[in-house]
Coordinates of C-alpha atoms in Angstrom, one line a residue:
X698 CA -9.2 16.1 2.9
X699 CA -7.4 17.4 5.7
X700 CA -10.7 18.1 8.5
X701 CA -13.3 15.8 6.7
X702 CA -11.4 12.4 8.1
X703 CA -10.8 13.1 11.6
X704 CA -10.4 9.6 12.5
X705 CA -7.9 6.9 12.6
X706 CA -9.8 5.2 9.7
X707 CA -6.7 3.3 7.7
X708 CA -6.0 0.0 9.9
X709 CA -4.1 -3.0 8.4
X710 CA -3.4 -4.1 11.9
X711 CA -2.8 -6.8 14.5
X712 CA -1.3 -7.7 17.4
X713 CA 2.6 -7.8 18.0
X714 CA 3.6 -4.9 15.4
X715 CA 6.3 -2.7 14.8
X716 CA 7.4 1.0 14.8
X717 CA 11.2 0.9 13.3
X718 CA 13.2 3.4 11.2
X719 CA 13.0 3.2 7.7
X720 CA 15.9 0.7 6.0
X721 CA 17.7 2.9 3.5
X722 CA 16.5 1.2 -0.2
X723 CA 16.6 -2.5 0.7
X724 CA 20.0 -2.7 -1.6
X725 CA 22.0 -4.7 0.6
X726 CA 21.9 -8.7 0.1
X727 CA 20.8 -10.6 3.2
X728 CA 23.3 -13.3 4.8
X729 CA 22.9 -16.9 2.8
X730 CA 19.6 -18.1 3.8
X731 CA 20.1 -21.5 6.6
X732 CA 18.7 -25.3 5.9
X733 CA 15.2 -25.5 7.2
X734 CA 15.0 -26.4 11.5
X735 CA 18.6 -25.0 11.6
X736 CA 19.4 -22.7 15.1
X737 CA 19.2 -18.7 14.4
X738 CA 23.0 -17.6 13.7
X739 CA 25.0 -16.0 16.5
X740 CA 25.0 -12.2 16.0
X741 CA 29.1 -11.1 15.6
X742 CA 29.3 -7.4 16.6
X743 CA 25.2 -6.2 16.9
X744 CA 24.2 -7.0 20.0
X745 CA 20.5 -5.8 21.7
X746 CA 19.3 -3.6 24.3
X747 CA 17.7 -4.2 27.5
X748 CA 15.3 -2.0 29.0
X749 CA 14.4 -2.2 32.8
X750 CA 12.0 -0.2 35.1
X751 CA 15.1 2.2 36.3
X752 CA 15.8 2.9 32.7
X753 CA 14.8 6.3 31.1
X754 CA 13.1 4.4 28.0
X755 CA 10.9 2.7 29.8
X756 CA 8.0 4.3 29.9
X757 CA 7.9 4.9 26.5
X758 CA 8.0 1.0 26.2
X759 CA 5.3 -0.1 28.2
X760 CA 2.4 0.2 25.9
X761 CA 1.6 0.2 22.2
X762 CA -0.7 3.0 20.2
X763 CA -4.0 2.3 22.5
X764 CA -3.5 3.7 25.8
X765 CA -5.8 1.7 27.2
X766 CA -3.5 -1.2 27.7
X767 CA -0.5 -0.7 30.0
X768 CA 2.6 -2.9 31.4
X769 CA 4.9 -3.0 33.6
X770 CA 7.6 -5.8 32.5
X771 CA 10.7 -6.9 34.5
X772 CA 11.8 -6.2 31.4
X773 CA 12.0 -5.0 28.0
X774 CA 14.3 -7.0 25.5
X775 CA 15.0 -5.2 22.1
X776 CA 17.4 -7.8 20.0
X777 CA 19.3 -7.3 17.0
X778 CA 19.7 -11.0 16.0
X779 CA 17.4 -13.6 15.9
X780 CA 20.0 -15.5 18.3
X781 CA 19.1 -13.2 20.9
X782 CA 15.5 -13.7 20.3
X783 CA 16.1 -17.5 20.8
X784 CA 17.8 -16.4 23.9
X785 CA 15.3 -13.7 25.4
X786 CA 12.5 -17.1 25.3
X787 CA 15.4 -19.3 26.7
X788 CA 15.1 -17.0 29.8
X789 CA 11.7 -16.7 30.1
X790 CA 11.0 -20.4 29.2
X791 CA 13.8 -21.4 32.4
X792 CA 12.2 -18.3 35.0
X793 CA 8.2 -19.2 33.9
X794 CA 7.9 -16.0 33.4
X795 CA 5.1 -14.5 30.9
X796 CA 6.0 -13.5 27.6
X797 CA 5.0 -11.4 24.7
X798 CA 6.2 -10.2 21.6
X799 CA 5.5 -6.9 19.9
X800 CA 7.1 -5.6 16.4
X801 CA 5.8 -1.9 17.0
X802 CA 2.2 -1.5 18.8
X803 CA -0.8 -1.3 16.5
X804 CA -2.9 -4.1 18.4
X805 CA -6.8 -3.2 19.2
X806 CA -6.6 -5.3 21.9
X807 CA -4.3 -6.1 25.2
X808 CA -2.7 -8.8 24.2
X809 CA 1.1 -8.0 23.6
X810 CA 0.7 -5.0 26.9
X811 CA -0.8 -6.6 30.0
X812 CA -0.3 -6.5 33.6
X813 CA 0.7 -10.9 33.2
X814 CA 3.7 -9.7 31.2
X815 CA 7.0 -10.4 33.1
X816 CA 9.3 -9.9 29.5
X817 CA 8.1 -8.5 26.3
X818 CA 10.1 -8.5 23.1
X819 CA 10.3 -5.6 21.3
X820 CA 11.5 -6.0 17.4
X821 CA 12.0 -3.1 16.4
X822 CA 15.5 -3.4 15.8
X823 CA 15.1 -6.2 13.2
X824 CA 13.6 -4.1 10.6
X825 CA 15.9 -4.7 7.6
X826 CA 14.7 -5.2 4.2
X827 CA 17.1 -7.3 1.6
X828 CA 17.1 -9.5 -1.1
X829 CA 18.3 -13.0 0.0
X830 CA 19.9 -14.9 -3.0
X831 CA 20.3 -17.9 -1.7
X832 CA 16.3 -17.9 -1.2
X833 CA 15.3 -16.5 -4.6
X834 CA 13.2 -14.1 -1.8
X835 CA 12.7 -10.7 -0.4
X836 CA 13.9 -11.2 3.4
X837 CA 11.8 -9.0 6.3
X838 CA 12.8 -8.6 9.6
X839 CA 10.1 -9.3 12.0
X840 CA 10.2 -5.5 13.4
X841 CA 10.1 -3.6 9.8
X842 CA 6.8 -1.4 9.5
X843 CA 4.9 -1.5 6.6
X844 CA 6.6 1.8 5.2
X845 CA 10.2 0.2 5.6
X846 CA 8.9 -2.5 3.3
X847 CA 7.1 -0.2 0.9
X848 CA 10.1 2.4 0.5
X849 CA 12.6 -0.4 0.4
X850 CA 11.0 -2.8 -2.1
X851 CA 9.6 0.1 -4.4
X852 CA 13.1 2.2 -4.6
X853 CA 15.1 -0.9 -4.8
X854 CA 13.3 -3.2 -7.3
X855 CA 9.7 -1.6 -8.1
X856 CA 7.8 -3.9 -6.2
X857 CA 5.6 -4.0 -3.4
X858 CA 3.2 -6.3 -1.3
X859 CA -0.7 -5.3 -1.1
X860 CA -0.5 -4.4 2.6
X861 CA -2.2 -2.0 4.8
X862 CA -3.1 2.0 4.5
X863 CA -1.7 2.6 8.0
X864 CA 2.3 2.6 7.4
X865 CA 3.7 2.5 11.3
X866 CA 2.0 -0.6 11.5
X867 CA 5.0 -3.4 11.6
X868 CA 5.0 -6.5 9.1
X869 CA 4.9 -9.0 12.4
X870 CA 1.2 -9.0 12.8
X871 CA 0.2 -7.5 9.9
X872 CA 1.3 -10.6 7.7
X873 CA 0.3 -13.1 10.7
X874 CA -3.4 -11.8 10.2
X875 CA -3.1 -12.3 6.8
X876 CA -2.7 -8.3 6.3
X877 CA -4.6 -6.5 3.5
X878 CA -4.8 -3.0 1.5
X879 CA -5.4 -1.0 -1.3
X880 CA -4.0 -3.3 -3.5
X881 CA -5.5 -6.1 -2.3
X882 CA -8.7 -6.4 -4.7
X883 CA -5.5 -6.2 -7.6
X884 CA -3.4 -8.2 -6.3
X885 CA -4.5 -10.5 -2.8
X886 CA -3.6 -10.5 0.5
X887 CA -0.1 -9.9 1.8
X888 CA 0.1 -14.2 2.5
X889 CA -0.8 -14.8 -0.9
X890 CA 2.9 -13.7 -1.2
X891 CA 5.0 -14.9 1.6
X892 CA 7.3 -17.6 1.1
X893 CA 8.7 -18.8 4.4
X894 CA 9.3 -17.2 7.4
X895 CA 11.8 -17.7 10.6
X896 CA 10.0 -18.7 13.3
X897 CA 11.8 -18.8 17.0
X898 CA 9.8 -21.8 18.9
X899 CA 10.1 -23.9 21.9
X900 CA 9.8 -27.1 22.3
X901 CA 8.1 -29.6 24.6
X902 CA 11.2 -30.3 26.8
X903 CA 11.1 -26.8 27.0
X904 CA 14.3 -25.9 24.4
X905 CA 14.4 -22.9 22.1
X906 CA 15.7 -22.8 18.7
X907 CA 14.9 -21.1 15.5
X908 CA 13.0 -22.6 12.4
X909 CA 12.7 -21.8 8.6
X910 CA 9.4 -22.7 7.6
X911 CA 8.2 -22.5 4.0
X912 CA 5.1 -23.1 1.6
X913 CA 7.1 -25.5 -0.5
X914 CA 8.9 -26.9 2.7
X915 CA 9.6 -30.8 1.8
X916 CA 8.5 -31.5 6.1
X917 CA 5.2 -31.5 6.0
X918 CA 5.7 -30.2 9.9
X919 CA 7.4 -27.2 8.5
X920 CA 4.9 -26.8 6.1
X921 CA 2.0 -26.9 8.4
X922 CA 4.0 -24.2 10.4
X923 CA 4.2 -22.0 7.5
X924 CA 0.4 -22.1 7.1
X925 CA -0.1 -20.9 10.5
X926 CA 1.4 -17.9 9.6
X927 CA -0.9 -17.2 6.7
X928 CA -3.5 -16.0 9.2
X929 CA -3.5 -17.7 12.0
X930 CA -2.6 -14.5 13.9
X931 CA 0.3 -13.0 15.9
X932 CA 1.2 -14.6 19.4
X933 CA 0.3 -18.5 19.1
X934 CA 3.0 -20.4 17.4
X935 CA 6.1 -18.7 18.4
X936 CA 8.5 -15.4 17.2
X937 CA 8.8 -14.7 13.7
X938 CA 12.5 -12.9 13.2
X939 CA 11.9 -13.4 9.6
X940 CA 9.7 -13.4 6.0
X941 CA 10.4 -14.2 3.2
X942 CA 8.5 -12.6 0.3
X943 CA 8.2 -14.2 -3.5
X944 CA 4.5 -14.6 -5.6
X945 CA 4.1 -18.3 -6.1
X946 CA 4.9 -19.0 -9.7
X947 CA 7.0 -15.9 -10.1
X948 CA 10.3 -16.7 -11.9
X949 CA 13.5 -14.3 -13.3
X950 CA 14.8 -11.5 -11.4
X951 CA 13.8 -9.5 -8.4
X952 CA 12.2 -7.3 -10.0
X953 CA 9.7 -10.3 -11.3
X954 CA 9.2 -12.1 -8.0
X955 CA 6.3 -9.6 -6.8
X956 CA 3.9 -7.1 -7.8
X957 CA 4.8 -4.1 -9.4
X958 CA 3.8 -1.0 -7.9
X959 CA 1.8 1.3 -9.9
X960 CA 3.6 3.8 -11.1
X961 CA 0.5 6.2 -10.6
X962 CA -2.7 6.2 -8.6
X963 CA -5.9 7.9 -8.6
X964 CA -7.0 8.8 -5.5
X965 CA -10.3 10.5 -4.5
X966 CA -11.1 11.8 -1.4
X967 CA -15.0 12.1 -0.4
X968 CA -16.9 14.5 2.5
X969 CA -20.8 14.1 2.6
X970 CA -21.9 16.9 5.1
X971 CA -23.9 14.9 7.4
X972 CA -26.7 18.1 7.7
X973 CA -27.2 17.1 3.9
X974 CA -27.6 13.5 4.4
X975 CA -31.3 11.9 5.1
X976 CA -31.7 8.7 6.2
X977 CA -32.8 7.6 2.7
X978 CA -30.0 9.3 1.5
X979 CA -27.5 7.0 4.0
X980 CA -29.2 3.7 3.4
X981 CA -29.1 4.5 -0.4
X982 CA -25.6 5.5 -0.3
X983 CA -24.2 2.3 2.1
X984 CA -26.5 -0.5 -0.4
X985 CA -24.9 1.0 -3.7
X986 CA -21.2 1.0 -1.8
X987 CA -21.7 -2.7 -1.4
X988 CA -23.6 -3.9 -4.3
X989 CA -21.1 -2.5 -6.6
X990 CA -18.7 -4.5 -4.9
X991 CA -20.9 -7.2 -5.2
X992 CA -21.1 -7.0 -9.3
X993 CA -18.0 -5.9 -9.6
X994 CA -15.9 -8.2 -8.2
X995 CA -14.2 -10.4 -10.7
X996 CA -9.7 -10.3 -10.3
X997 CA -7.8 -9.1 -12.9
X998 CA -10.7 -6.3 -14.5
X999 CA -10.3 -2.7 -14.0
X1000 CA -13.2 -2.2 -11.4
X1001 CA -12.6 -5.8 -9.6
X1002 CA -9.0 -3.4 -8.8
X1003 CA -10.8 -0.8 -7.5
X1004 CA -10.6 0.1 -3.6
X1005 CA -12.3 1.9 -1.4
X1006 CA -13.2 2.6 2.1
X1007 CA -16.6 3.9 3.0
X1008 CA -16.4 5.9 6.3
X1009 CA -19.2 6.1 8.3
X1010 CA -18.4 8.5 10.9
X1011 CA -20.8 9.4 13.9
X1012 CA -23.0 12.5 13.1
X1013 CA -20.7 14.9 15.8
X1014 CA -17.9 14.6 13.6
X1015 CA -19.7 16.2 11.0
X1016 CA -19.7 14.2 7.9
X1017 CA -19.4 10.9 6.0
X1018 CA -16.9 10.4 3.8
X1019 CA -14.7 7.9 1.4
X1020 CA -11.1 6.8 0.4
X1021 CA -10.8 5.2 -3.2
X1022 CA -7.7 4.0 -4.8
X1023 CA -7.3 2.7 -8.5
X1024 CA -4.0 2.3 -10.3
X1025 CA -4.4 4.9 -13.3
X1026 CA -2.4 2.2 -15.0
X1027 CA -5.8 -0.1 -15.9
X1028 CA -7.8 -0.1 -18.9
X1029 CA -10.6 2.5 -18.7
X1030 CA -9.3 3.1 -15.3
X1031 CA -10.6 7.1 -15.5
X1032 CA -14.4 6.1 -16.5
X1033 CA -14.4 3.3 -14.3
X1034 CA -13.2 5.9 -10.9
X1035 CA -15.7 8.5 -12.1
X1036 CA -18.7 6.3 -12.9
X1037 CA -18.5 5.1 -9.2
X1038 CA -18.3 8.1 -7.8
X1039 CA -21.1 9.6 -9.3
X1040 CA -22.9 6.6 -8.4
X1041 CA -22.1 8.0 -4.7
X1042 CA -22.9 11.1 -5.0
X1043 CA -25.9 9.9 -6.9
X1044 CA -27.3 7.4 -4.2
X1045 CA -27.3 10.5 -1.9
X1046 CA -28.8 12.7 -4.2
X1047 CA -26.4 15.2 -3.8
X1048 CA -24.8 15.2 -7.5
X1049 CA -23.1 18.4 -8.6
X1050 CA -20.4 16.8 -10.7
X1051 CA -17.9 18.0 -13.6
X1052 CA -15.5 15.8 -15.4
X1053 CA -11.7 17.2 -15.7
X1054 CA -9.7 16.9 -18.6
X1055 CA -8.4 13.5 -17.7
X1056 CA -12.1 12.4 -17.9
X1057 CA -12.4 12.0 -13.8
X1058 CA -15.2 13.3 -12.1
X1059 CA -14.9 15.8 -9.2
X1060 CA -18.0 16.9 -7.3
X1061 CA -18.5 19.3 -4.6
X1062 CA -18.1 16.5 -2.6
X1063 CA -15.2 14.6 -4.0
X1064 CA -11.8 15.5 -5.2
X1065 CA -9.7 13.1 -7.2
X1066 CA -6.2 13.5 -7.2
X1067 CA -3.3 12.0 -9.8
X1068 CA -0.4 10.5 -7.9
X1069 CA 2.8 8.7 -7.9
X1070 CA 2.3 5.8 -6.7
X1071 CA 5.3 5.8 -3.2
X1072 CA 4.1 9.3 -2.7
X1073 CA 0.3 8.7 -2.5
X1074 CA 0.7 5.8 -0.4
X1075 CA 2.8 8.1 2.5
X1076 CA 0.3 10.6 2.1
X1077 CA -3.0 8.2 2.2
X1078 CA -1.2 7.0 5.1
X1079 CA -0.7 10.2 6.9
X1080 CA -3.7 12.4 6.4
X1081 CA -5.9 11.7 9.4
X1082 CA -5.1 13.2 12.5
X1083 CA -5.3 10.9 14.3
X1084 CA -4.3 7.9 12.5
X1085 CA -0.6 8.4 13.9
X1086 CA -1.5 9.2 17.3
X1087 CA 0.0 7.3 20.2
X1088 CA -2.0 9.1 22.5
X1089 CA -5.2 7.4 21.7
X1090 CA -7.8 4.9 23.2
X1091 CA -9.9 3.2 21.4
X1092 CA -12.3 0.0 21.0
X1093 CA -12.6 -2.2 17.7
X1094 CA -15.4 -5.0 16.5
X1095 CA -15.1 -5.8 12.9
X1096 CA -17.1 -8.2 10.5
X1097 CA -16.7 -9.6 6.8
X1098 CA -19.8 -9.2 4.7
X1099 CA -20.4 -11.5 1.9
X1100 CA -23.1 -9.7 0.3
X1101 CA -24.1 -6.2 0.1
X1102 CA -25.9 -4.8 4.0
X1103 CA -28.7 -5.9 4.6
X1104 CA -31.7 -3.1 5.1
X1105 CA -31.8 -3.7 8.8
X1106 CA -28.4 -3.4 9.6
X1107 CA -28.3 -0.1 7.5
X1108 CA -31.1 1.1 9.5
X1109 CA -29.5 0.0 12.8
X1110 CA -26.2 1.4 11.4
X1111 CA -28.3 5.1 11.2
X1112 CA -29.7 4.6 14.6
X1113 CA -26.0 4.6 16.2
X1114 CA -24.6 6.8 14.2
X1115 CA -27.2 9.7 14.8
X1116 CA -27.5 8.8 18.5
X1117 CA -27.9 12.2 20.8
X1118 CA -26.2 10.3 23.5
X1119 CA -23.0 10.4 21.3
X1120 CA -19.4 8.9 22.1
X1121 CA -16.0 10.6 20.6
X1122 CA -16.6 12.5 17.4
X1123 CA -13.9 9.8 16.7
X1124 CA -16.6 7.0 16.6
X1125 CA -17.9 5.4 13.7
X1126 CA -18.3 2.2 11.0
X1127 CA -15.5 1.8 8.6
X1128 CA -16.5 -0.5 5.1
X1129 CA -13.6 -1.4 3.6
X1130 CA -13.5 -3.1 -0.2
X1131 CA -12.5 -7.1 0.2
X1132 CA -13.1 -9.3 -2.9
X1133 CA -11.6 -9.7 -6.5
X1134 CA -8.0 -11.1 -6.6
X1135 CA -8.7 -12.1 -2.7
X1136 CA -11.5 -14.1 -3.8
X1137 CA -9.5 -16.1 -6.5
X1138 CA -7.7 -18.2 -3.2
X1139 CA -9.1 -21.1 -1.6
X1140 CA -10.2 -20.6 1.9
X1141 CA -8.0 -23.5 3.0
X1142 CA -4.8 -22.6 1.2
X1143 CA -4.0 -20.0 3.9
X1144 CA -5.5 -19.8 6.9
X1145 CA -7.7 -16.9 6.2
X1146 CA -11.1 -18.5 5.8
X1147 CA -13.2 -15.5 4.7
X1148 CA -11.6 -15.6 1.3
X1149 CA -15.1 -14.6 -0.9
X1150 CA -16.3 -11.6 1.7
X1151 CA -17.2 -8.5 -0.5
X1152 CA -16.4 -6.5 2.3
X1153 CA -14.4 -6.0 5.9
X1154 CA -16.4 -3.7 8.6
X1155 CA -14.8 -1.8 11.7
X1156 CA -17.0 -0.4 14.5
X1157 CA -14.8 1.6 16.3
X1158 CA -14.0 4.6 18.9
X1159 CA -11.2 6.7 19.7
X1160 CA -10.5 9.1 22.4
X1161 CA -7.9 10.5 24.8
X1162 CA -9.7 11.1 28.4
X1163 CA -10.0 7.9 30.7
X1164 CA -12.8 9.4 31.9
X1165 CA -14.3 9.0 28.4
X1166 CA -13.7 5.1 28.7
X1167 CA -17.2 3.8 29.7
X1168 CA -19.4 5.4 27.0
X1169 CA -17.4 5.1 23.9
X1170 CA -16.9 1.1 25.1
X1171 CA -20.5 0.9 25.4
X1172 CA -21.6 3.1 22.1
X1173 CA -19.3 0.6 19.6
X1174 CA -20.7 -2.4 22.1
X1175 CA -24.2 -1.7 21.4
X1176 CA -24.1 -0.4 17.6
X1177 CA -22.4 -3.8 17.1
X1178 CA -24.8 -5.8 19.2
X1179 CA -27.6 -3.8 17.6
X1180 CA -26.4 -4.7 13.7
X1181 CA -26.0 -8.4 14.5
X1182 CA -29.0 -8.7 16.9
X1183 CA -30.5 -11.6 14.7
X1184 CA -27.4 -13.4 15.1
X1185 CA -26.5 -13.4 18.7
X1186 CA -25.0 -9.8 18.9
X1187 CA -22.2 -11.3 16.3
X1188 CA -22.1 -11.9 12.4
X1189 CA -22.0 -15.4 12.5
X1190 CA -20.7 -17.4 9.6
X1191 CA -24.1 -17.7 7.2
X1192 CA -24.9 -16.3 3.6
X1193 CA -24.5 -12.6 4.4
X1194 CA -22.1 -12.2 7.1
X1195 CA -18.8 -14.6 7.3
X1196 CA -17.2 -14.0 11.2
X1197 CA -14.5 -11.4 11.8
X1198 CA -11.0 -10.4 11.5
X1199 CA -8.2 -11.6 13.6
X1200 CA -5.9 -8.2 13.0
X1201 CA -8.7 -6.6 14.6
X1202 CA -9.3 -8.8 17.8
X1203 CA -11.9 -8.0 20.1
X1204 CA -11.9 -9.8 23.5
X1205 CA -16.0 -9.4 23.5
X1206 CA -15.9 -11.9 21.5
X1207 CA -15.4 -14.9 23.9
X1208 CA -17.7 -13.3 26.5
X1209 CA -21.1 -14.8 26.4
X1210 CA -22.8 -11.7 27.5
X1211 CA -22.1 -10.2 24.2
X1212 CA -21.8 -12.9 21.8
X1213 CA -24.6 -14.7 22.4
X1214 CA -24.1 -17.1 19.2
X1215 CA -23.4 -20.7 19.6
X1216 CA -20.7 -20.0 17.4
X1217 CA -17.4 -19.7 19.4
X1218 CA -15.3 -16.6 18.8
X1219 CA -12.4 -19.1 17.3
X1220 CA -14.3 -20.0 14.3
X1221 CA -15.5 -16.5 14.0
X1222 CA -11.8 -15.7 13.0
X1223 CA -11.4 -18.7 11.4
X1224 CA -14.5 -20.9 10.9
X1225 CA -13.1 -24.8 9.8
X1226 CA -9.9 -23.9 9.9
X1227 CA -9.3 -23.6 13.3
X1228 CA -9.0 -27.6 14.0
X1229 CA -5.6 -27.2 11.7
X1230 CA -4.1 -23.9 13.6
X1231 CA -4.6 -26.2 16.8
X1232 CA -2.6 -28.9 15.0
X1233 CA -0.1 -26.7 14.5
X1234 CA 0.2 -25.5 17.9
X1235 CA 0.3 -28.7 19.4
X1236 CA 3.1 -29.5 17.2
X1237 CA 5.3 -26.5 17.6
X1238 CA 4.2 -24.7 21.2
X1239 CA 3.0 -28.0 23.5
X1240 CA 3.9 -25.6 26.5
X1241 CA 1.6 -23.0 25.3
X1242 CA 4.7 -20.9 26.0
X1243 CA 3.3 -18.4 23.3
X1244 CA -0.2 -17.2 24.2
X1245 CA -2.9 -14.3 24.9
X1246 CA -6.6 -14.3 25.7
X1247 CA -7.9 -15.5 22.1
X1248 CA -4.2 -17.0 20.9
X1249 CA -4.6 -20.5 19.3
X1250 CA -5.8 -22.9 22.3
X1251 CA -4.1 -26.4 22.7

């Protein structure tokens, strides 16, 4: 699929992530982990880099991948050491001057690039991937992208965490949103695995230090802090320098501490010419996406492991199409894959399909693909155009459906996506999978609420022109106001639609002109757990030194 998926479709985002170089196999053994509340070590020989206005690097520094959101910093602080992250706040704690942090650049919204921002904190440098002994733990830096952790956990122990499609993304929001992937229906969300994490904070006589926080912390302060990080989003508590990685439960070696990779994957790429597709054909194909999801959705089976992402692009672009992932490890994995894709190309009535000799079904409109497992997730991660591209601008609303969509949101769906006024031909609805080992979590044990969705949505636009601004803002505005019209313009919390998700934050949200709900946009991310997160920040930021337009509010 190399024309069919024009789109920057794969995001396991948030705010405050990283672009870093790859660490080289994750061999080496991190330093012995510190007591719990203990200040970050001072750094020996590595020392950081500063980046001001006059400096040649700048301007590549000043934003993330959306172009739409620009800074100009006194300053640009890239540390090495998690001492000289405790020091970078010390400054701008003792000046007043704004902060923010950013691990690489993937956030939908403005929150890490804005013209407040006096310092930012860039983490790229921190991106090293180790086992720490003395924590029993896979150690993170805060700035390591998703690929640095996939290359270095796979080639060094055959592990891996279930994070997102999109591999520049960096860990520090990703995990802080309580990150999810392919894997995520086999094996839960990235927090289901995190184990502590290193969190620079500041204090309410205005000190700065650095904290290990853990799930089995014996301070039930440091506990609380821990849980904050388990989706309570980027940019409220403080700086995370580290995580800590280790499946509760999991005992023995490194090797048995998380999820093994598969060691193969089938993956099928879909196109649906969009001149072939009626409207019954769409709302047919978009209700049997879902309600397989929705009776197949039970962790540890075959087809409760099954991902996909149903991508519903704008009719200009030329086609729908599909992502789907299954570990060709699984019992029956082969029927299960082909039995759901003919169920697609079915629903569309557009089924031309042969079985291959390994029992999978291709179709002129699907082609299914046998891969290892490190090199199918760099190239699902690589084969949109635009899914890379720092050049972009885009807008992002997202939703979590609990059941399969409803008729009138289908229909609405069709109305927007066939519009003659049309946006970018990079404009469109993205269904992606949620459910199965996801499900098997309480919705308090992390602070990801939405924990028995079926299904995430993401109404989104990209383009390059700022002349193009107004009407692909006000295309995704109005097909998202238009799907969720009987609930104020938003998918409040109810039996079919559960809120939205904080890696993809959308400032709309707290304007009443477009969510029209009485439900607040806080407890759209995060429904009854909000009243804890706020806890949390009262305890550890009382200065709200840490903070963006929807970070946790005192």
């Amino acid at each position: 699929m190399t024309n069919e998926i024009k789109r920057r479709r794969f995001m396991g985002a948030g705010s405050g992530i990283a672009l870093a170089a790859a660490a080289a196999g994750g061999l080496a053994q991190a330093p012995a982990a510190r007591a719990e509340g203990a200040a970050g070590p001072a750094a020996a020989q590595a020392t950081g880099v500063t980046v001001a206005p006059a400096d040649s690097r700048y301007p590549d520094l000043t934003s993330g991948m959306n172009q739409r959101w620009q800074a100009r910093p006194d300053k640009i602080v890239l540390p090495r050491t998690t001492a000289e992250v405790v020091a970078a706040v010390r400054e701008a704690v003792s000046t007043s001057k704004r902060l923010s942090v950013c691990s690489g650049g993937h956030c939908f919204e403005d929150f890490v690039f804005n013209a407040d921002i006096k310092i930012n904190i860039k983490l790229s440098l921190m991106n090293q991937v180790t086992f720490d002994t003395a924590m029993n733990a896979f150690c993170v830096g805060g700035g390591a992208t998703l690929m640095d952790v996939y290359e270095a956990l796979y080639e060094g122990w055959g592990v891996t965490i279930p994070g997102g499609i999109c591999h520049s993304v960096g860990v520090g929001g990703h995990i802080t949103g309580g990150g999810f992937g392919n894997l995520s229906r086999q094996h839960g969300l990235t927090v289901d695995h995190l184990h502590a994490v290193e969190v620079v904070v500041v204090a309410a006589d205005g000190s700065v230090r650095s904290v290990i926080a853990a799930r089995d912390s014996a301070d039930a302060r440091l506990r609380d802090l821990f849980w904050a990080h388990t989706g309570g989003g980027g940019g409220s508590f403080g700086i995370v320098t580290r995580f800590w990685f280790r499946t509760p439960g999991a005992t023995g070696g490194p090797e048995s501490l998380l999820p093994k990779a598969p060691s193969e994957i089938y993956l099928t790429l879909a196109n649906w010419p969009w001149e072939k597709v009626t409207q019954d054909g769409f709302s047919r194909l978009v209700t049997y996406w879902g309600t397989w999801l929705e009776r197949n959705n039970t962790a540890g089976t075959t087809a409760g492991s099954l991902y996909s992402w149903l991508l519903l692009n704008h009719r200009d672009s030329g086609s729908l199409g599909a992502v789907v992932q299954l570990d060709a490890s699984l019992p029956d994995a082969a029927a299960v894959l082909s039995d759901f894709l003919a169920g697609m190309d079915l629903a569309l009535g557009l089924s031309s399909a042969t079985r291959r000799s390994s029992g999978v079904l291709d179709s002129a409109y699907t082609t299914t693909r046998l891969h290892p497992w490190l090199r199918g997730t760099r190239y699902i991660g690589s084969i949109s155009a635009t899914q890379l591209d720092p050049t972009t601008r885009g807008i992002h609303k997202s939703s979590h459906l609990r059941t399969a969509t409803p008729q009138r949101q289908i229909d609405a769906m069709y109305r927007s996506l066939t519009a003659t006024t049309s946006p970018s031909a990079f404009a469109g609805i993205v269904l992606s999978a949620s459910g199965g080992r996801i499900a098997s979590v309480s919705p308090t044990a992390t602070a990801v609420a939405q924990r028995d969705a079926i299904m995430k949505t993401n109404f989104e636009s990209l383009w390059y022109d700022t002349k193009d601004d107004a009407k692909n803002i006000a295309w995704v505005r109005e097909a998202f106001s238009e799907v969720y019209a009987d609930t104020g313009g938003v998918p409040v919390p109810n039996g079919v639609t559960d809120g939205c998700y904080i890696n993809y934050p959308d400032a709309d949200l707290s304007d009443p002109a477009f969510n029209r709900s009485a439900v607040p946009w806080h407890d759209l991310y995060w429904k009854g757990n909000y009243a804890r997160l706020q806890q949390v920040k009262r305890a550890w930021d009382p200065g709200n030194v840490f903070q963006h337009r929807q970070s946790v509010r005192l």
